[in-house]
Amino acid sequence: MTFSEPIKASSVKTTHFTLRDTTSTTTNTYNLTGGTVSTANSDTITITLSAADLEAVQKLTTVGVSRGTTALQIRATAAQDMAGVDIAASTTQAQGFTPDTSKPTLLSFTIDLDVGTLTITFSEVIKATSIKASQFVLQNKNISSTASFTLTSTTQTTDSKVVGFTLPKADLDAIRANTALATARSDSFLNITAGGVADMEANTINAVTAATQATTYRKDALVTKLTSFELHLFNHTLELSFDDPVDFSTFDATKLTLQDVRGTTTNTFNFTSATVLSTTTGSGSSATVHIDGKDAKNLVATAAIAKSIASTFLRHTSLLIKDTNGNEVQAIADSAALQALQYTTDTGGPVLRNYQLDLDSGRLILTFSEEILNSSLTLSSVTLQSSAASPAASVKLTGGTLTSSTDAGVVTVALTAADLNNLKKGAFGTNTSNTFVVASSGYVQDLAKNLATALSALAPTAVTADTTN
């Protein structure tokens, strides 16, 4: 600012200066709240804006955006001359104007996985509408990262130096599920590609060669919950759904208990073994869990549990599984046991899906659609024949021995010596084109004692011909 005579620098009161968009009457104004005054007594006085005032002025869209929209109102009490006389109040149009041409830079960011936020601080005010979330990338190293996640949306609606992201649940779950990314400050870096944001003058951020490490990191402290489950007895599976990503490698089926009601009951079934077949991670985690043979058989045999959806409730301890940050899940007590979301009973008999015949070792390997009761397999109801229809040769089995006593979906039968010799003499059973199996109705039962229907001629998936002397 240039005055008509020298001004005593110590007399300048920065809060008595107001920026306006015009010298005429207007409501578009900004009154300085601070700043630093040049120390020399002079007819030229410089006020360096405070960080708060600079940010506020950068946010203005009607004041200080050009020379024509920049005027300065000075109160009489704003300063004094060297004799201690107040200056004359005035409002003056700017004689010169230098626009902002510097590009914004990322100064720092914090990540809070407990509440799901990223807070990013820039060197100057960012225009909210310029933010392109798809150009914000979380990564586990500053350069040459091996794990990363690209953000999908922003909730920032106001122009500011500090930009906040409230992560959508899908984004938050994906980050939590990635055990190589954002597990601590040491593997939390942010990269913004060129053009990802712009300041109020449309100056866009430059691309950087190295990502910025988080200044603070807060881990996920939320307690993951089992939100629903389904029980399907026809294929002996549980469908488990959690509200946050979990680590299925830590799954312990022995912490699961089925019961017939919600509340205290003596009708309970504790699992001893189950296998995770498949998993999905998105907005939470879910898995298909196979109830292993012995448990499946014993569950079906219970008198009161899992006979319908009305008698199917599940509880578990906190040791059932851990989330992707190693935290235990929230236990479910018997008083809060979850009722099955879906339930299907087992009413159909087992179906032979495929089989293999090995005349060299004298074994018949049968693969069923579900676990069978080994003791129910009636081999005398099974016939091997040379063609699907009107076979020229056939051998009706007289018996055999199962190589395992465990009820399972795949069973291996050691053929009797007599049956094996008859098959070898029958001029068939040498390849998959001249070998078929048929069985009469009820030749086997599943764990629920449902009978198999009659088996039409089925070709094997593999045949090993006799090569022994």
GROMACS .gro file of C-alpha atoms in nm:
model
  469
    1MET     CA    1   0.000   0.000   0.000
    2THR     CA    2   0.129   0.344  -0.090
    3PHE     CA    3   0.031   0.649   0.117
    4SER     CA    4   0.077   1.024   0.057
    5GLU     CA    5   0.327   1.050   0.341
    6PRO     CA    6   0.532   0.818   0.567
    7ILE     CA    7   0.334   0.592   0.800
    8LYS     CA    8   0.452   0.484   1.145
    9ALA     CA    9   0.471   0.105   1.098
   10SER     CA   10   0.398   0.030   1.462
   11SER     CA   11   0.064   0.213   1.435
   12VAL     CA   12  -0.079  -0.013   1.164
   13LYS     CA   13  -0.378  -0.218   1.280
   14THR     CA   14  -0.431  -0.501   1.029
   15THR     CA   15  -0.782  -0.575   1.155
   16HIS     CA   16  -0.892  -0.230   1.033
   17PHE     CA   17  -0.836  -0.326   0.669
   18THR     CA   18  -1.118  -0.479   0.462
   19LEU     CA   19  -1.102  -0.635   0.117
   20ARG     CA   20  -1.401  -0.566  -0.108
   21ASP     CA   21  -1.507  -0.648  -0.462
   22THR     CA   22  -1.576  -0.283  -0.548
   23THR     CA   23  -1.539   0.069  -0.419
   24SER     CA   24  -1.915   0.106  -0.434
   25THR     CA   25  -2.168  -0.021  -0.181
   26THR     CA   26  -2.136  -0.397  -0.151
   27THR     CA   27  -2.188  -0.691   0.082
   28ASN     CA   28  -1.896  -0.885  -0.068
   29THR     CA   29  -1.623  -0.806   0.183
   30TYR     CA   30  -1.357  -0.970   0.394
   31ASN     CA   31  -1.209  -0.809   0.706
   32LEU     CA   32  -0.853  -0.911   0.788
   33THR     CA   33  -0.809  -1.089   1.121
   34GLY     CA   34  -0.432  -1.063   1.149
   35GLY     CA   35  -0.116  -1.053   0.943
   36THR     CA   36   0.239  -0.921   0.969
   37VAL     CA   37   0.326  -0.555   0.896
   38SER     CA   38   0.654  -0.446   0.742
   39THR     CA   39   0.871  -0.289   1.015
   40ALA     CA   40   1.009   0.018   0.838
   41ASN     CA   41   0.835   0.357   0.867
   42SER     CA   42   0.756   0.443   0.508
   43ASP     CA   43   0.495   0.570   0.267
   44THR     CA   44   0.483   0.209   0.142
   45ILE     CA   45   0.350  -0.045   0.392
   46THR     CA   46   0.326  -0.420   0.328
   47ILE     CA   47   0.092  -0.653   0.512
   48THR     CA   48   0.171  -1.023   0.479
   49LEU     CA   49  -0.156  -1.209   0.520
   50SER     CA   50  -0.187  -1.464   0.800
   51ALA     CA   51  -0.238  -1.826   0.698
   52ALA     CA   52  -0.603  -1.805   0.810
   53ASP     CA   53  -0.666  -1.487   0.611
   54LEU     CA   54  -0.489  -1.623   0.304
   55GLU     CA   55  -0.702  -1.939   0.313
   56ALA     CA   56  -1.019  -1.734   0.360
   57VAL     CA   57  -0.932  -1.501   0.072
   58GLN     CA   58  -0.848  -1.797  -0.153
   59LYS     CA   59  -1.197  -1.933  -0.088
   60LEU     CA   60  -1.366  -1.611  -0.200
   61THR     CA   61  -1.530  -1.628  -0.538
   62THR     CA   62  -1.634  -1.262  -0.570
   63VAL     CA   63  -1.348  -1.075  -0.399
   64GLY     CA   64  -0.983  -1.076  -0.505
   65VAL     CA   65  -1.022  -1.288  -0.815
   66SER     CA   66  -0.904  -1.013  -1.051
   67ARG     CA   67  -0.796  -0.648  -1.039
   68GLY     CA   68  -1.154  -0.544  -1.110
   69THR     CA   69  -1.284  -0.736  -0.808
   70THR     CA   70  -1.019  -0.614  -0.564
   71ALA     CA   71  -1.064  -0.298  -0.357
   72LEU     CA   72  -0.932  -0.204  -0.012
   73GLN     CA   73  -1.128  -0.019   0.254
   74ILE     CA   74  -0.913   0.146   0.525
   75ARG     CA   75  -1.059   0.289   0.842
   76ALA     CA   76  -0.925   0.615   0.984
   77THR     CA   77  -0.796   0.421   1.281
   78ALA     CA   78  -0.601   0.177   1.063
   79ALA     CA   79  -0.274   0.374   1.085
   80GLN     CA   80  -0.109   0.706   1.179
   81ASP     CA   81   0.148   0.929   1.018
   82MET     CA   82   0.479   1.010   1.185
   83ALA     CA   83   0.312   1.289   1.388
   84GLY     CA   84   0.057   1.048   1.531
   85VAL     CA   85  -0.233   1.176   1.319
   86ASP     CA   86  -0.487   0.917   1.200
   87ILE     CA   87  -0.499   0.863   0.826
   88ALA     CA   88  -0.805   0.951   0.625
   89ALA     CA   89  -1.056   0.670   0.579
   90SER     CA   90  -1.073   0.554   0.217
   91THR     CA   91  -1.174   0.284  -0.026
   92THR     CA   92  -0.938   0.235  -0.319
   93GLN     CA   93  -0.936   0.009  -0.623
   94ALA     CA   94  -0.627  -0.210  -0.658
   95GLN     CA   95  -0.366  -0.067  -0.893
   96GLY     CA   96  -0.209  -0.404  -0.953
   97PHE     CA   97  -0.314  -0.768  -0.921
   98THR     CA   98  -0.108  -1.087  -0.938
   99PRO     CA   99  -0.320  -1.403  -0.975
  100ASP     CA  100  -0.235  -1.732  -0.809
  101THR     CA  101  -0.042  -1.946  -1.057
  102SER     CA  102   0.121  -2.190  -0.816
  103LYS     CA  103   0.009  -2.549  -0.821
  104PRO     CA  104  -0.127  -2.704  -0.501
  105THR     CA  105   0.083  -2.967  -0.327
  106LEU     CA  106  -0.006  -3.243  -0.084
  107LEU     CA  107   0.138  -3.156   0.257
  108SER     CA  108   0.015  -3.438   0.479
  109PHE     CA  109  -0.266  -3.682   0.543
  110THR     CA  110  -0.408  -3.892   0.823
  111ILE     CA  111  -0.593  -4.220   0.800
  112ASP     CA  112  -0.848  -4.348   1.051
  113LEU     CA  113  -0.975  -4.697   0.975
  114ASP     CA  114  -1.181  -4.703   1.293
  115VAL     CA  115  -1.425  -4.441   1.165
  116GLY     CA  116  -1.327  -4.477   0.799
  117THR     CA  117  -1.181  -4.138   0.709
  118LEU     CA  118  -0.890  -3.985   0.523
  119THR     CA  119  -0.801  -3.624   0.608
  120ILE     CA  120  -0.570  -3.458   0.355
  121THR     CA  121  -0.401  -3.119   0.393
  122PHE     CA  122  -0.289  -2.921   0.087
  123SER     CA  123  -0.069  -2.614   0.047
  124GLU     CA  124  -0.367  -2.401  -0.055
  125VAL     CA  125  -0.743  -2.408  -0.085
  126ILE     CA  126  -0.878  -2.686  -0.306
  127LYS     CA  127  -1.195  -2.642  -0.507
  128ALA     CA  128  -1.428  -2.918  -0.393
  129THR     CA  129  -1.575  -2.976  -0.738
  130SER     CA  130  -1.227  -3.041  -0.879
  131ILE     CA  131  -1.159  -3.347  -0.663
  132LYS     CA  132  -1.133  -3.668  -0.864
  133ALA     CA  133  -1.144  -3.955  -0.615
  134SER     CA  134  -1.029  -4.205  -0.877
  135GLN     CA  135  -0.690  -4.030  -0.884
  136PHE     CA  136  -0.631  -4.079  -0.510
  137VAL     CA  137  -0.440  -4.402  -0.449
  138LEU     CA  138  -0.353  -4.557  -0.114
  139GLN     CA  139  -0.040  -4.768  -0.138
  140ASN     CA  140   0.191  -4.959   0.094
  141LYS     CA  141   0.517  -4.793  -0.013
  142ASN     CA  142   0.620  -4.449  -0.128
  143ILE     CA  143   0.754  -4.594  -0.453
  144SER     CA  144   0.732  -4.937  -0.617
  145SER     CA  145   0.430  -5.031  -0.410
  146THR     CA  146   0.313  -5.392  -0.401
  147ALA     CA  147  -0.038  -5.323  -0.270
  148SER     CA  148  -0.270  -5.035  -0.347
  149PHE     CA  149  -0.631  -4.923  -0.347
  150THR     CA  150  -0.791  -4.652  -0.560
  151LEU     CA  151  -1.061  -4.450  -0.387
  152THR     CA  152  -1.404  -4.441  -0.547
  153SER     CA  153  -1.577  -4.131  -0.408
  154THR     CA  154  -1.539  -3.822  -0.192
  155THR     CA  155  -1.777  -3.654   0.050
  156GLN     CA  156  -1.599  -3.316   0.037
  157THR     CA  157  -1.847  -3.040  -0.060
  158THR     CA  158  -1.672  -2.723   0.058
  159ASP     CA  159  -1.361  -2.551  -0.075
  160SER     CA  160  -1.082  -2.596   0.178
  161LYS     CA  161  -0.712  -2.664   0.236
  162VAL     CA  162  -0.816  -2.971   0.433
  163VAL     CA  163  -1.004  -3.228   0.228
  164GLY     CA  164  -1.190  -3.510   0.399
  165PHE     CA  165  -1.289  -3.849   0.262
  166THR     CA  166  -1.549  -4.053   0.446
  167LEU     CA  167  -1.483  -4.389   0.289
  168PRO     CA  168  -1.784  -4.584   0.156
  169LYS     CA  169  -1.824  -4.917   0.334
  170ALA     CA  170  -1.717  -5.107   0.023
  171ASP     CA  171  -1.391  -4.906   0.007
  172LEU     CA  172  -1.332  -4.938   0.379
  173ASP     CA  173  -1.391  -5.312   0.373
  174ALA     CA  174  -1.157  -5.355   0.076
  175ILE     CA  175  -0.881  -5.165   0.257
  176ARG     CA  176  -0.936  -5.357   0.580
  177ALA     CA  177  -0.932  -5.685   0.391
  178ASN     CA  178  -0.593  -5.613   0.233
  179THR     CA  179  -0.341  -5.735   0.488
  180ALA     CA  180  -0.052  -5.575   0.296
  181LEU     CA  181  -0.198  -5.223   0.293
  182ALA     CA  182  -0.277  -4.965   0.562
  183THR     CA  183  -0.218  -5.197   0.855
  184ALA     CA  184   0.001  -4.936   1.026
  185ARG     CA  185   0.159  -4.598   0.953
  186SER     CA  186   0.454  -4.781   0.800
  187ASP     CA  187   0.248  -4.912   0.506
  188SER     CA  188   0.009  -4.617   0.461
  189PHE     CA  189   0.103  -4.385   0.175
  190LEU     CA  190  -0.109  -4.160  -0.047
  191ASN     CA  191  -0.043  -4.075  -0.408
  192ILE     CA  192  -0.248  -3.828  -0.611
  193THR     CA  193  -0.198  -3.844  -0.984
  194ALA     CA  194  -0.170  -3.531  -1.200
  195GLY     CA  195  -0.495  -3.338  -1.218
  196GLY     CA  196  -0.647  -3.512  -0.917
  197VAL     CA  197  -0.732  -3.178  -0.757
  198ALA     CA  198  -0.716  -2.808  -0.847
  199ASP     CA  199  -0.700  -2.486  -0.648
  200MET     CA  200  -0.949  -2.200  -0.676
  201GLU     CA  201  -0.767  -2.068  -0.985
  202ALA     CA  202  -0.790  -2.410  -1.156
  203ASN     CA  203  -0.419  -2.481  -1.105
  204THR     CA  204  -0.399  -2.862  -1.092
  205ILE     CA  205  -0.171  -3.070  -0.875
  206ASN     CA  206   0.143  -3.209  -1.034
  207ALA     CA  207   0.221  -3.577  -1.052
  208VAL     CA  208   0.473  -3.692  -0.791
  209THR     CA  209   0.739  -3.960  -0.804
  210ALA     CA  210   0.695  -4.067  -0.441
  211ALA     CA  211   0.378  -4.102  -0.235
  212THR     CA  212   0.332  -3.924   0.098
  213GLN     CA  213   0.337  -4.126   0.419
  214ALA     CA  214   0.054  -4.080   0.668
  215THR     CA  215   0.141  -3.850   0.957
  216THR     CA  216  -0.100  -4.033   1.187
  217TYR     CA  217  -0.267  -4.372   1.162
  218ARG     CA  218  -0.552  -4.518   1.362
  219LYS     CA  219  -0.627  -4.886   1.323
  220ASP     CA  220  -0.966  -5.046   1.293
  221ALA     CA  221  -1.102  -5.105   1.643
  222LEU     CA  222  -1.454  -5.198   1.535
  223VAL     CA  223  -1.578  -5.534   1.657
  224THR     CA  224  -1.681  -5.755   1.368
  225LYS     CA  225  -2.012  -5.939   1.399
  226LEU     CA  226  -2.171  -6.243   1.242
  227THR     CA  227  -2.484  -6.088   1.093
  228SER     CA  228  -2.663  -6.388   0.942
  229PHE     CA  229  -2.633  -6.753   0.854
  230GLU     CA  230  -2.803  -7.016   0.643
  231LEU     CA  231  -2.817  -7.391   0.695
  232HIS     CA  232  -2.858  -7.625   0.398
  233LEU     CA  233  -2.878  -7.986   0.502
  234PHE     CA  234  -2.915  -8.121   0.149
  235ASN     CA  235  -2.549  -8.040   0.079
  236HIS     CA  236  -2.433  -8.005   0.442
  237THR     CA  237  -2.329  -7.641   0.425
  238LEU     CA  238  -2.346  -7.330   0.638
  239GLU     CA  239  -2.346  -6.985   0.479
  240LEU     CA  240  -2.189  -6.735   0.720
  241SER     CA  241  -2.201  -6.356   0.669
  242PHE     CA  242  -1.998  -6.099   0.866
  243ASP     CA  243  -2.035  -5.722   0.863
  244ASP     CA  244  -1.662  -5.659   0.812
  245PRO     CA  245  -1.378  -5.843   0.638
  246VAL     CA  246  -1.248  -6.145   0.828
  247ASP     CA  247  -0.951  -6.377   0.792
  248PHE     CA  248  -1.099  -6.716   0.709
  249SER     CA  249  -0.767  -6.889   0.771
  250THR     CA  250  -0.839  -6.833   1.143
  251PHE     CA  251  -1.184  -6.996   1.129
  252ASP     CA  252  -1.246  -7.247   1.410
  253ALA     CA  253  -1.567  -7.446   1.365
  254THR     CA  254  -1.548  -7.582   1.719
  255LYS     CA  255  -1.658  -7.241   1.848
  256LEU     CA  256  -1.994  -7.276   1.669
  257THR     CA  257  -2.303  -7.412   1.843
  258LEU     CA  258  -2.646  -7.481   1.697
  259GLN     CA  259  -2.949  -7.478   1.927
  260ASP     CA  260  -3.324  -7.517   1.894
  261VAL     CA  261  -3.432  -7.181   2.043
  262ARG     CA  262  -3.296  -6.836   2.127
  263GLY     CA  263  -3.221  -6.854   2.497
  264THR     CA  264  -3.117  -7.114   2.752
  265THR     CA  265  -3.167  -7.468   2.625
  266THR     CA  266  -3.030  -7.815   2.669
  267ASN     CA  267  -3.079  -7.891   2.301
  268THR     CA  268  -2.743  -7.787   2.157
  269PHE     CA  269  -2.508  -7.920   1.894
  270ASN     CA  270  -2.137  -7.832   1.905
  271PHE     CA  271  -1.947  -7.861   1.578
  272THR     CA  272  -1.622  -8.053   1.578
  273SER     CA  273  -1.512  -8.009   1.218
  274ALA     CA  274  -1.605  -7.798   0.916
  275THR     CA  275  -1.419  -7.681   0.608
  276VAL     CA  276  -1.434  -7.340   0.440
  277LEU     CA  277  -1.518  -7.409   0.076
  278SER     CA  278  -1.537  -7.058  -0.070
  279THR     CA  279  -1.529  -6.697   0.045
  280THR     CA  280  -1.627  -6.353  -0.081
  281THR     CA  281  -1.518  -6.013   0.046
  282GLY     CA  282  -1.701  -5.694  -0.037
  283SER     CA  283  -1.928  -5.507   0.196
  284GLY     CA  284  -1.827  -5.748   0.471
  285SER     CA  285  -1.726  -6.112   0.428
  286SER     CA  286  -1.914  -6.433   0.366
  287ALA     CA  287  -1.822  -6.797   0.331
  288THR     CA  288  -1.966  -7.132   0.241
  289VAL     CA  289  -1.864  -7.382   0.507
  290HIS     CA  290  -1.897  -7.756   0.456
  291ILE     CA  291  -2.012  -7.951   0.761
  292ASP     CA  292  -1.784  -8.251   0.768
  293GLY     CA  293  -1.914  -8.609   0.760
  294LYS     CA  294  -1.936  -8.703   1.127
  295ASP     CA  295  -2.094  -8.372   1.227
  296ALA     CA  296  -2.337  -8.387   0.936
  297LYS     CA  297  -2.446  -8.737   1.040
  298ASN     CA  298  -2.480  -8.645   1.407
  299LEU     CA  299  -2.666  -8.323   1.334
  300VAL     CA  300  -2.925  -8.507   1.126
  301ALA     CA  301  -2.966  -8.755   1.412
  302THR     CA  302  -3.053  -8.489   1.671
  303ALA     CA  303  -3.414  -8.494   1.785
  304ALA     CA  304  -3.489  -8.123   1.824
  305ILE     CA  305  -3.224  -7.913   1.648
  306ALA     CA  306  -3.235  -7.794   1.286
  307LYS     CA  307  -3.558  -7.970   1.202
  308SER     CA  308  -3.694  -7.652   1.045
  309ILE     CA  309  -3.603  -7.284   1.036
  310ALA     CA  310  -3.797  -7.245   1.362
  311SER     CA  311  -3.552  -7.474   1.544
  312THR     CA  312  -3.228  -7.349   1.387
  313PHE     CA  313  -3.031  -7.092   1.591
  314LEU     CA  314  -2.658  -7.030   1.602
  315ARG     CA  315  -2.424  -6.888   1.866
  316HIS     CA  316  -2.046  -6.872   1.890
  317THR     CA  317  -1.757  -6.756   2.107
  318SER     CA  318  -1.527  -6.465   2.023
  319LEU     CA  319  -1.265  -6.717   1.909
  320LEU     CA  320  -1.470  -6.826   1.607
  321ILE     CA  321  -1.262  -6.614   1.367
  322LYS     CA  322  -1.048  -6.300   1.356
  323ASP     CA  323  -1.087  -5.994   1.140
  324THR     CA  324  -0.815  -5.891   0.897
  325ASN     CA  325  -0.646  -5.687   1.171
  326GLY     CA  326  -0.623  -5.985   1.404
  327ASN     CA  327  -0.909  -5.878   1.631
  328GLU     CA  328  -1.153  -6.132   1.774
  329VAL     CA  329  -1.514  -6.110   1.663
  330GLN     CA  330  -1.806  -6.028   1.888
  331ALA     CA  331  -1.939  -6.339   2.060
  332ILE     CA  332  -2.307  -6.432   2.034
  333ALA     CA  333  -2.459  -6.563   2.357
  334ASP     CA  334  -2.739  -6.820   2.368
  335SER     CA  335  -2.980  -6.541   2.469
  336ALA     CA  336  -2.901  -6.358   2.144
  337ALA     CA  337  -2.858  -6.658   1.918
  338LEU     CA  338  -2.916  -6.585   1.548
  339GLN     CA  339  -3.202  -6.758   1.377
  340ALA     CA  340  -3.124  -6.900   1.034
  341LEU     CA  341  -3.199  -6.663   0.750
  342GLN     CA  342  -3.263  -6.959   0.524
  343TYR     CA  343  -3.300  -7.329   0.590
  344THR     CA  344  -3.331  -7.622   0.355
  345THR     CA  345  -3.380  -7.977   0.472
  346ASP     CA  346  -3.238  -8.289   0.312
  347THR     CA  347  -3.521  -8.476   0.142
  348GLY     CA  348  -3.351  -8.617  -0.168
  349GLY     CA  349  -3.143  -8.930  -0.183
  350PRO     CA  350  -2.778  -8.936  -0.287
  351VAL     CA  351  -2.689  -8.942  -0.656
  352LEU     CA  352  -2.387  -9.116  -0.803
  353ARG     CA  353  -2.209  -8.836  -0.991
  354ASN     CA  354  -1.918  -9.036  -1.133
  355TYR     CA  355  -1.704  -9.340  -1.070
  356GLN     CA  356  -1.375  -9.501  -1.167
  357LEU     CA  357  -1.308  -9.871  -1.224
  358ASP     CA  358  -0.959 -10.012  -1.170
  359LEU     CA  359  -0.937 -10.377  -1.268
  360ASP     CA  360  -0.563 -10.375  -1.198
  361SER     CA  361  -0.609 -10.302  -0.828
  362GLY     CA  362  -0.961 -10.443  -0.805
  363ARG     CA  363  -1.116 -10.117  -0.684
  364LEU     CA  364  -1.431  -9.925  -0.764
  365ILE     CA  365  -1.428  -9.556  -0.662
  366LEU     CA  366  -1.775  -9.402  -0.629
  367THR     CA  367  -1.837  -9.025  -0.601
  368PHE     CA  368  -2.180  -8.920  -0.472
  369SER     CA  369  -2.356  -8.586  -0.457
  370GLU     CA  370  -2.334  -8.592  -0.077
  371GLU     CA  371  -2.204  -8.799   0.212
  372ILE     CA  372  -2.354  -9.147   0.233
  373LEU     CA  373  -2.402  -9.392   0.513
  374ASN     CA  374  -2.131  -9.641   0.434
  375SER     CA  375  -2.321  -9.915   0.606
  376SER     CA  376  -2.618  -9.860   0.374
  377LEU     CA  377  -2.432  -9.927   0.049
  378THR     CA  378  -2.578 -10.252  -0.092
  379LEU     CA  379  -2.327 -10.366  -0.350
  380SER     CA  380  -2.545 -10.661  -0.451
  381SER     CA  381  -2.782 -10.402  -0.603
  382VAL     CA  382  -2.506 -10.276  -0.834
  383THR     CA  383  -2.437 -10.420  -1.179
  384LEU     CA  384  -2.153 -10.344  -1.420
  385GLN     CA  385  -2.231 -10.402  -1.787
  386SER     CA  386  -2.084 -10.366  -2.133
  387SER     CA  387  -2.327 -10.112  -2.282
  388ALA     CA  388  -2.592  -9.864  -2.173
  389ALA     CA  389  -2.877 -10.068  -2.324
  390SER     CA  390  -2.913 -10.438  -2.407
  391PRO     CA  391  -2.566 -10.526  -2.281
  392ALA     CA  392  -2.398 -10.836  -2.420
  393ALA     CA  393  -2.221 -10.895  -2.091
  394SER     CA  394  -2.275 -10.793  -1.731
  395VAL     CA  395  -2.160 -10.873  -1.378
  396LYS     CA  396  -2.384 -10.824  -1.079
  397LEU     CA  397  -2.169 -10.758  -0.778
  398THR     CA  398  -2.200 -10.997  -0.488
  399GLY     CA  399  -2.025 -10.781  -0.230
  400GLY     CA  400  -1.707 -10.593  -0.157
  401THR     CA  401  -1.532 -10.409   0.123
  402LEU     CA  402  -1.520 -10.035   0.181
  403THR     CA  403  -1.164  -9.921   0.242
  404SER     CA  404  -1.274  -9.657   0.496
  405SER     CA  405  -1.533  -9.667   0.773
  406THR     CA  406  -1.586  -9.291   0.758
  407ASP     CA  407  -1.910  -9.175   0.602
  408ALA     CA  408  -1.810  -8.964   0.302
  409GLY     CA  409  -1.913  -8.850  -0.044
  410VAL     CA  410  -1.637  -9.048  -0.211
  411VAL     CA  411  -1.601  -9.416  -0.124
  412THR     CA  412  -1.359  -9.680  -0.245
  413VAL     CA  413  -1.480 -10.039  -0.277
  414ALA     CA  414  -1.238 -10.332  -0.283
  415LEU     CA  415  -1.413 -10.580  -0.510
  416THR     CA  416  -1.443 -10.945  -0.412
  417ALA     CA  417  -1.205 -11.184  -0.587
  418ALA     CA  418  -1.498 -11.360  -0.751
  419ASP     CA  419  -1.651 -11.038  -0.887
  420LEU     CA  420  -1.313 -10.915  -1.006
  421ASN     CA  421  -1.244 -11.239  -1.193
  422ASN     CA  422  -1.587 -11.229  -1.357
  423LEU     CA  423  -1.525 -10.871  -1.472
  424LYS     CA  424  -1.189 -10.966  -1.618
  425LYS     CA  425  -1.347 -11.256  -1.808
  426GLY     CA  426  -1.640 -11.051  -1.931
  427ALA     CA  427  -1.472 -10.888  -2.231
  428PHE     CA  428  -1.566 -10.542  -2.109
  429GLY     CA  429  -1.445 -10.293  -1.850
  430THR     CA  430  -1.142 -10.212  -2.063
  431ASN     CA  431  -1.231  -9.846  -2.138
  432THR     CA  432  -1.498  -9.583  -2.072
  433SER     CA  433  -1.694  -9.683  -2.383
  434ASN     CA  434  -1.764 -10.043  -2.283
  435THR     CA  435  -1.823  -9.995  -1.913
  436PHE     CA  436  -2.150  -9.886  -1.751
  437VAL     CA  437  -2.302  -9.919  -1.405
  438VAL     CA  438  -2.667  -9.956  -1.307
  439ALA     CA  439  -2.823  -9.991  -0.962
  440SER     CA  440  -3.166 -10.064  -0.828
  441SER     CA  441  -3.363  -9.816  -0.617
  442GLY     CA  442  -3.248  -9.784  -0.256
  443TYR     CA  443  -2.896  -9.918  -0.315
  444VAL     CA  444  -2.758  -9.649  -0.082
  445GLN     CA  445  -2.874  -9.389   0.172
  446ASP     CA  446  -2.749  -9.044   0.267
  447LEU     CA  447  -2.686  -8.935   0.625
  448ALA     CA  448  -3.053  -8.844   0.664
  449LYS     CA  449  -3.139  -9.199   0.547
  450ASN     CA  450  -3.293  -9.077   0.223
  451LEU     CA  451  -3.288  -9.358  -0.033
  452ALA     CA  452  -3.118  -9.321  -0.370
  453THR     CA  453  -3.336  -9.364  -0.674
  454ALA     CA  454  -3.259  -9.630  -0.935
  455LEU     CA  455  -2.942  -9.554  -1.128
  456SER     CA  456  -2.961  -9.558  -1.507
  457ALA     CA  457  -2.657  -9.669  -1.704
  458LEU     CA  458  -2.365  -9.439  -1.618
  459ALA     CA  459  -2.027  -9.444  -1.789
  460PRO     CA  460  -1.712  -9.404  -1.575
  461THR     CA  461  -1.475  -9.109  -1.583
  462ALA     CA  462  -1.180  -9.348  -1.595
  463VAL     CA  463  -1.108  -9.719  -1.643
  464THR     CA  464  -0.782  -9.897  -1.569
  465ALA     CA  465  -0.772 -10.222  -1.757
  466ASP     CA  466  -0.623 -10.539  -1.611
  467THR     CA  467  -0.251 -10.562  -1.676
  468THR     CA  468  -0.161 -10.829  -1.420
  469ASN     CA  469  -0.063 -11.176  -1.526
   0.00000   0.00000   0.00000
